[in-house]
Amino acid sequence: MFITLEGPEGSGKTSQLAPLAHYLCEVGFEVLVTREPGGTTVGDQIREILMNLDNDSIIPRTEILLFLAARAQHVELLIKPALKAGKIVLCDRYGDSTLAYQGFGHQSDIDTLRFLLDYATAGLKPDLTLLLDVPVQVGMARKRANNAEWNRLDAYAEAFHKRVRQGYLDLANNEPERWVIIDAAKPIDHIQEAMRKAILHRLKH
Ligand code: TYD
């Protein structure tokens, strides 16, 4: 089963990953935890380019193609082999991040993005996507309070992040059979519990 975690800035998804993976291992699954952009040697190098605050000359089409290039490597070298070996793949961000950030956030054409995404991933879609939804103000405040790494993509205006959040909600509401929306403004334990429940429920059906 291929599970992706999505959410706007400060949704806390990254800190939920390790305990979630630990739990799934405890109940008997083999799990691969990975993230985007990154996950492979080439993907990590592309991540460096994308996150570097000095690279402010990157134009939107370049940004899209870099995310997709990293994803193509990730799918072939890591995700597909793990799925083939019967593992649960837990991936921190995937194609929906491109739709939410580049599509809704930067307002690049969604149909073109979907076409390119399909090409980059050779059509591999998640079986389940957990959306950790949090209001923009709460997420940004959390990120600042945690002194989290502040990257090139975080530095965009609040209006951008509002479009990203709304974009995620639209994607989730349009494909409810794949998505589960989790209220990430709740306490950490509560969120973890909701994530576990959603996964176990999907594994049984
Ligand atoms: P990261 O430091 O991994 O942040 P987070 O903990 O929020 O996942 O940075 C990833 C950034 O890249 C984040 O701002 C979202 C952005 N992103 C895109 O814009 N498009 C994409 O396709 C992906 C995978 C990420």
Tab-separated table of C-alpha atoms and ligand atoms in Angstrom:
chain	number	residue	atom	x	y	z
A	1	MET	CA	0.000	0.000	0.000
A	2	PHE	CA	1.265	3.407	-1.041
A	3	ILE	CA	0.376	6.104	1.513
A	4	THR	CA	1.200	9.780	1.108
A	5	LEU	CA	1.118	12.570	3.678
A	6	GLU	CA	0.184	16.014	2.480
A	7	GLY	CA	-0.427	19.353	4.101
A	8	PRO	CA	0.443	23.030	4.123
A	9	GLU	CA	3.387	24.517	6.023
A	10	GLY	CA	3.430	23.762	9.739
A	11	SER	CA	0.876	20.976	9.518
A	12	GLY	CA	3.269	18.826	11.541
A	13	LYS	CA	3.224	15.884	9.140
A	14	THR	CA	6.969	15.293	9.255
A	15	SER	CA	7.036	14.794	13.037
A	16	GLN	CA	4.123	12.340	12.790
A	17	LEU	CA	6.002	10.089	10.360
A	18	ALA	CA	8.433	8.313	12.682
A	19	PRO	CA	5.863	7.323	15.351
A	20	LEU	CA	3.468	6.246	12.607
A	21	ALA	CA	6.077	4.053	10.932
A	22	HIS	CA	7.052	2.617	14.316
A	23	TYR	CA	3.445	1.704	15.045
A	24	LEU	CA	2.931	0.046	11.660
A	25	CYS	CA	6.090	-2.032	12.179
A	26	GLU	CA	4.858	-3.050	15.622
A	27	VAL	CA	1.593	-4.350	14.219
A	28	GLY	CA	3.564	-6.419	11.724
A	29	PHE	CA	4.059	-4.465	8.510
A	30	GLU	CA	7.276	-3.745	6.700
A	31	VAL	CA	7.475	-0.019	6.112
A	32	LEU	CA	9.534	2.291	3.931
A	33	VAL	CA	9.532	5.920	5.066
A	34	THR	CA	10.592	8.488	2.522
A	35	ARG	CA	10.050	12.112	1.506
A	36	GLU	CA	9.861	14.493	-1.429
A	37	PRO	CA	11.655	16.236	-2.879
A	38	GLY	CA	14.462	13.779	-2.172
A	39	GLY	CA	14.636	10.125	-1.259
A	40	THR	CA	17.327	9.234	-3.800
A	41	THR	CA	20.863	10.493	-4.429
A	42	VAL	CA	19.833	12.521	-7.457
A	43	GLY	CA	16.588	13.554	-5.740
A	44	ASP	CA	18.528	14.918	-2.758
A	45	GLN	CA	20.740	16.940	-5.087
A	46	ILE	CA	17.654	18.372	-6.785
A	47	ARG	CA	16.221	19.174	-3.342
A	48	GLU	CA	19.316	21.267	-2.592
A	49	ILE	CA	18.727	23.351	-5.715
A	50	LEU	CA	15.028	23.820	-4.943
A	51	MET	CA	15.444	24.762	-1.284
A	52	ASN	CA	18.448	27.074	-1.682
A	53	LEU	CA	17.429	30.635	-0.767
A	54	ASP	CA	20.044	31.958	-3.250
A	55	ASN	CA	18.276	30.353	-6.204
A	56	ASP	CA	15.706	33.110	-6.565
A	57	SER	CA	16.160	33.092	-10.358
A	58	ILE	CA	14.352	29.738	-10.699
A	59	ILE	CA	11.350	30.325	-12.937
A	60	PRO	CA	8.064	28.439	-12.339
A	61	ARG	CA	8.498	25.949	-15.209
A	62	THR	CA	11.978	25.045	-13.982
A	63	GLU	CA	10.667	24.554	-10.466
A	64	ILE	CA	7.949	22.211	-11.697
A	65	LEU	CA	10.340	20.170	-13.818
A	66	LEU	CA	12.819	19.836	-10.951
A	67	PHE	CA	10.155	18.534	-8.563
A	68	LEU	CA	9.022	16.105	-11.230
A	69	ALA	CA	12.548	14.969	-12.078
A	70	ALA	CA	13.184	14.184	-8.415
A	71	ARG	CA	9.864	12.330	-8.310
A	72	ALA	CA	10.624	10.231	-11.391
A	73	GLN	CA	13.830	8.993	-9.746
A	74	HIS	CA	11.996	8.371	-6.498
A	75	VAL	CA	9.228	6.315	-8.075
A	76	GLU	CA	11.510	4.031	-10.088
A	77	LEU	CA	14.386	3.563	-7.663
A	78	LEU	CA	12.619	3.484	-4.311
A	79	ILE	CA	8.846	3.461	-4.243
A	80	LYS	CA	8.066	0.833	-6.866
A	81	PRO	CA	10.658	-1.686	-5.631
A	82	ALA	CA	9.392	-1.294	-2.046
A	83	LEU	CA	5.771	-1.802	-3.095
A	84	LYS	CA	6.812	-4.830	-5.130
A	85	ALA	CA	8.487	-6.263	-2.035
A	86	GLY	CA	5.161	-5.959	-0.194
A	87	LYS	CA	6.073	-3.005	1.994
A	88	ILE	CA	3.881	-0.132	3.066
A	89	VAL	CA	5.404	3.020	1.607
A	90	LEU	CA	4.882	6.134	3.735
A	91	CYS	CA	5.834	9.158	1.694
A	92	ASP	CA	6.048	12.712	3.068
A	93	ARG	CA	4.638	14.696	0.098
A	94	TYR	CA	4.083	13.428	-3.460
A	95	GLY	CA	2.220	14.529	-6.591
A	96	ASP	CA	-0.519	16.376	-4.730
A	97	SER	CA	2.117	18.781	-3.395
A	98	THR	CA	2.825	19.778	-6.991
A	99	LEU	CA	-0.877	20.347	-7.658
A	100	ALA	CA	-1.338	22.280	-4.399
A	101	TYR	CA	1.854	24.401	-4.484
A	102	GLN	CA	2.629	24.846	-8.183
A	103	GLY	CA	-0.975	24.505	-9.386
A	104	PHE	CA	-3.131	26.256	-6.792
A	105	GLY	CA	-0.341	28.253	-5.113
A	106	HIS	CA	1.500	29.535	-8.175
A	107	GLN	CA	-1.497	29.116	-10.442
A	108	SER	CA	0.238	27.001	-13.084
A	109	ASP	CA	-2.208	25.188	-15.328
A	110	ILE	CA	-3.604	22.191	-13.449
A	111	ASP	CA	-4.305	20.037	-16.526
A	112	THR	CA	-0.749	20.484	-17.764
A	113	LEU	CA	0.544	19.598	-14.302
A	114	ARG	CA	-1.597	16.476	-14.202
A	115	PHE	CA	-0.260	15.412	-17.600
A	116	LEU	CA	3.357	15.982	-16.537
A	117	LEU	CA	2.763	14.257	-13.209
A	118	ASP	CA	1.423	11.221	-14.940
A	119	TYR	CA	4.531	11.125	-17.118
A	120	ALA	CA	6.950	11.595	-14.204
A	121	THR	CA	5.330	8.935	-12.034
A	122	ALA	CA	4.533	6.503	-14.862
A	123	GLY	CA	0.977	6.710	-13.546
A	124	LEU	CA	1.723	5.609	-9.982
A	125	LYS	CA	-0.920	7.043	-7.675
A	126	PRO	CA	-1.199	6.682	-3.887
A	127	ASP	CA	-3.742	4.236	-2.469
A	128	LEU	CA	-4.361	6.559	0.446
A	129	THR	CA	-3.505	10.203	1.064
A	130	LEU	CA	-3.722	11.768	4.505
A	131	LEU	CA	-4.232	15.518	4.462
A	132	LEU	CA	-3.066	17.200	7.661
A	133	ASP	CA	-5.145	20.302	7.399
A	134	VAL	CA	-4.310	23.396	9.390
A	135	PRO	CA	-5.286	27.079	8.989
A	136	VAL	CA	-2.461	29.128	7.443
A	137	GLN	CA	-1.950	31.390	10.468
A	138	VAL	CA	-1.704	28.431	12.841
A	139	GLY	CA	0.725	26.568	10.571
A	140	MET	CA	3.008	29.540	10.002
A	141	ALA	CA	3.059	30.455	13.706
A	142	ARG	CA	3.927	26.855	14.547
A	143	LYS	CA	6.729	26.768	12.054
A	144	ARG	CA	8.231	30.006	13.397
A	145	ALA	CA	7.824	28.917	17.024
A	146	ASN	CA	9.629	25.654	16.306
A	147	ASN	CA	12.432	27.601	14.671
A	148	ALA	CA	12.067	25.178	11.813
A	149	GLU	CA	14.262	25.429	8.760
A	150	TRP	CA	12.946	28.387	6.715
A	151	ASN	CA	13.347	27.542	3.034
A	152	ARG	CA	12.840	29.337	-0.266
A	153	LEU	CA	9.305	27.988	-0.620
A	154	ASP	CA	8.214	29.052	2.865
A	155	ALA	CA	9.097	32.641	2.110
A	156	TYR	CA	6.126	33.264	-0.203
A	157	ALA	CA	3.257	35.520	0.737
A	158	GLU	CA	0.387	34.496	2.955
A	159	ALA	CA	-2.061	34.633	0.025
A	160	PHE	CA	-0.020	31.902	-1.647
A	161	HIS	CA	-0.275	29.645	1.403
A	162	LYS	CA	-4.016	30.265	1.622
A	163	ARG	CA	-4.410	29.092	-1.975
A	164	VAL	CA	-2.299	26.019	-1.184
A	165	ARG	CA	-4.488	25.092	1.762
A	166	GLN	CA	-7.703	25.618	-0.162
A	167	GLY	CA	-6.243	23.693	-3.102
A	168	TYR	CA	-5.586	20.708	-0.885
A	169	LEU	CA	-9.128	20.801	0.469
A	170	ASP	CA	-10.529	20.931	-3.072
A	171	LEU	CA	-8.370	18.001	-4.190
A	172	ALA	CA	-9.454	15.976	-1.161
A	173	ASN	CA	-13.119	16.765	-1.583
A	174	ASN	CA	-12.996	15.842	-5.276
A	175	GLU	CA	-11.506	12.414	-4.617
A	176	PRO	CA	-12.860	11.351	-1.213
A	177	GLU	CA	-12.161	7.643	-1.854
A	178	ARG	CA	-8.409	8.319	-1.770
A	179	TRP	CA	-8.150	11.146	0.773
A	180	VAL	CA	-8.717	11.376	4.508
A	181	ILE	CA	-8.725	14.888	5.977
A	182	ILE	CA	-7.248	15.133	9.464
A	183	ASP	CA	-7.619	18.201	11.677
A	184	ALA	CA	-3.985	19.070	12.339
A	185	ALA	CA	-4.820	21.961	14.656
A	186	LYS	CA	-5.615	19.271	17.277
A	187	PRO	CA	-3.018	17.992	19.771
A	188	ILE	CA	-0.236	15.770	18.398
A	189	ASP	CA	-1.524	12.548	20.010
A	190	HIS	CA	-4.946	13.097	18.593
A	191	ILE	CA	-3.526	13.549	15.077
A	192	GLN	CA	-1.384	10.405	15.385
A	193	GLU	CA	-4.413	8.405	16.486
A	194	ALA	CA	-6.481	9.670	13.555
A	195	MET	CA	-3.706	8.759	11.105
A	196	ARG	CA	-3.381	5.224	12.472
A	197	LYS	CA	-7.133	4.738	12.354
A	198	ALA	CA	-7.351	5.916	8.735
A	199	ILE	CA	-4.584	3.536	7.641
A	200	LEU	CA	-5.922	0.503	9.486
A	201	HIS	CA	-9.370	1.178	8.137
A	202	ARG	CA	-8.015	1.288	4.576
A	203	LEU	CA	-5.933	-1.865	5.062
A	204	LYS	CA	-9.078	-3.765	6.066
A	205	HIS	CA	-11.104	-2.631	3.042
B	1	TYD	P1	10.233	20.603	3.373
B	1	TYD	O1	11.341	21.272	4.109
B	1	TYD	O2	10.316	19.148	3.109
B	1	TYD	O3	8.902	21.036	4.073
B	1	TYD	P2	7.690	20.269	4.701
B	1	TYD	O4	8.158	19.819	6.056
B	1	TYD	O5	6.656	21.352	4.741
B	1	TYD	O6	7.311	19.132	3.789
B	1	TYD	O7	10.050	21.394	2.027
B	1	TYD	C1	9.284	20.965	1.026
B	1	TYD	C2	8.771	22.202	0.336
B	1	TYD	O8	8.607	21.944	-1.053
B	1	TYD	C3	7.425	22.633	0.870
B	1	TYD	O9	7.377	24.039	0.963
B	1	TYD	C4	6.476	22.195	-0.225
B	1	TYD	C5	7.304	22.266	-1.459
B	1	TYD	N1	6.924	21.370	-2.554
B	1	TYD	C6	6.365	21.894	-3.712
B	1	TYD	O10	6.187	23.116	-3.836
B	1	TYD	N2	6.032	21.041	-4.731
B	1	TYD	C7	6.240	19.707	-4.665
B	1	TYD	O11	5.935	18.945	-5.622
B	1	TYD	C8	6.839	19.166	-3.452
B	1	TYD	C9	7.098	17.699	-3.326
B	1	TYD	C10	7.156	20.043	-2.426
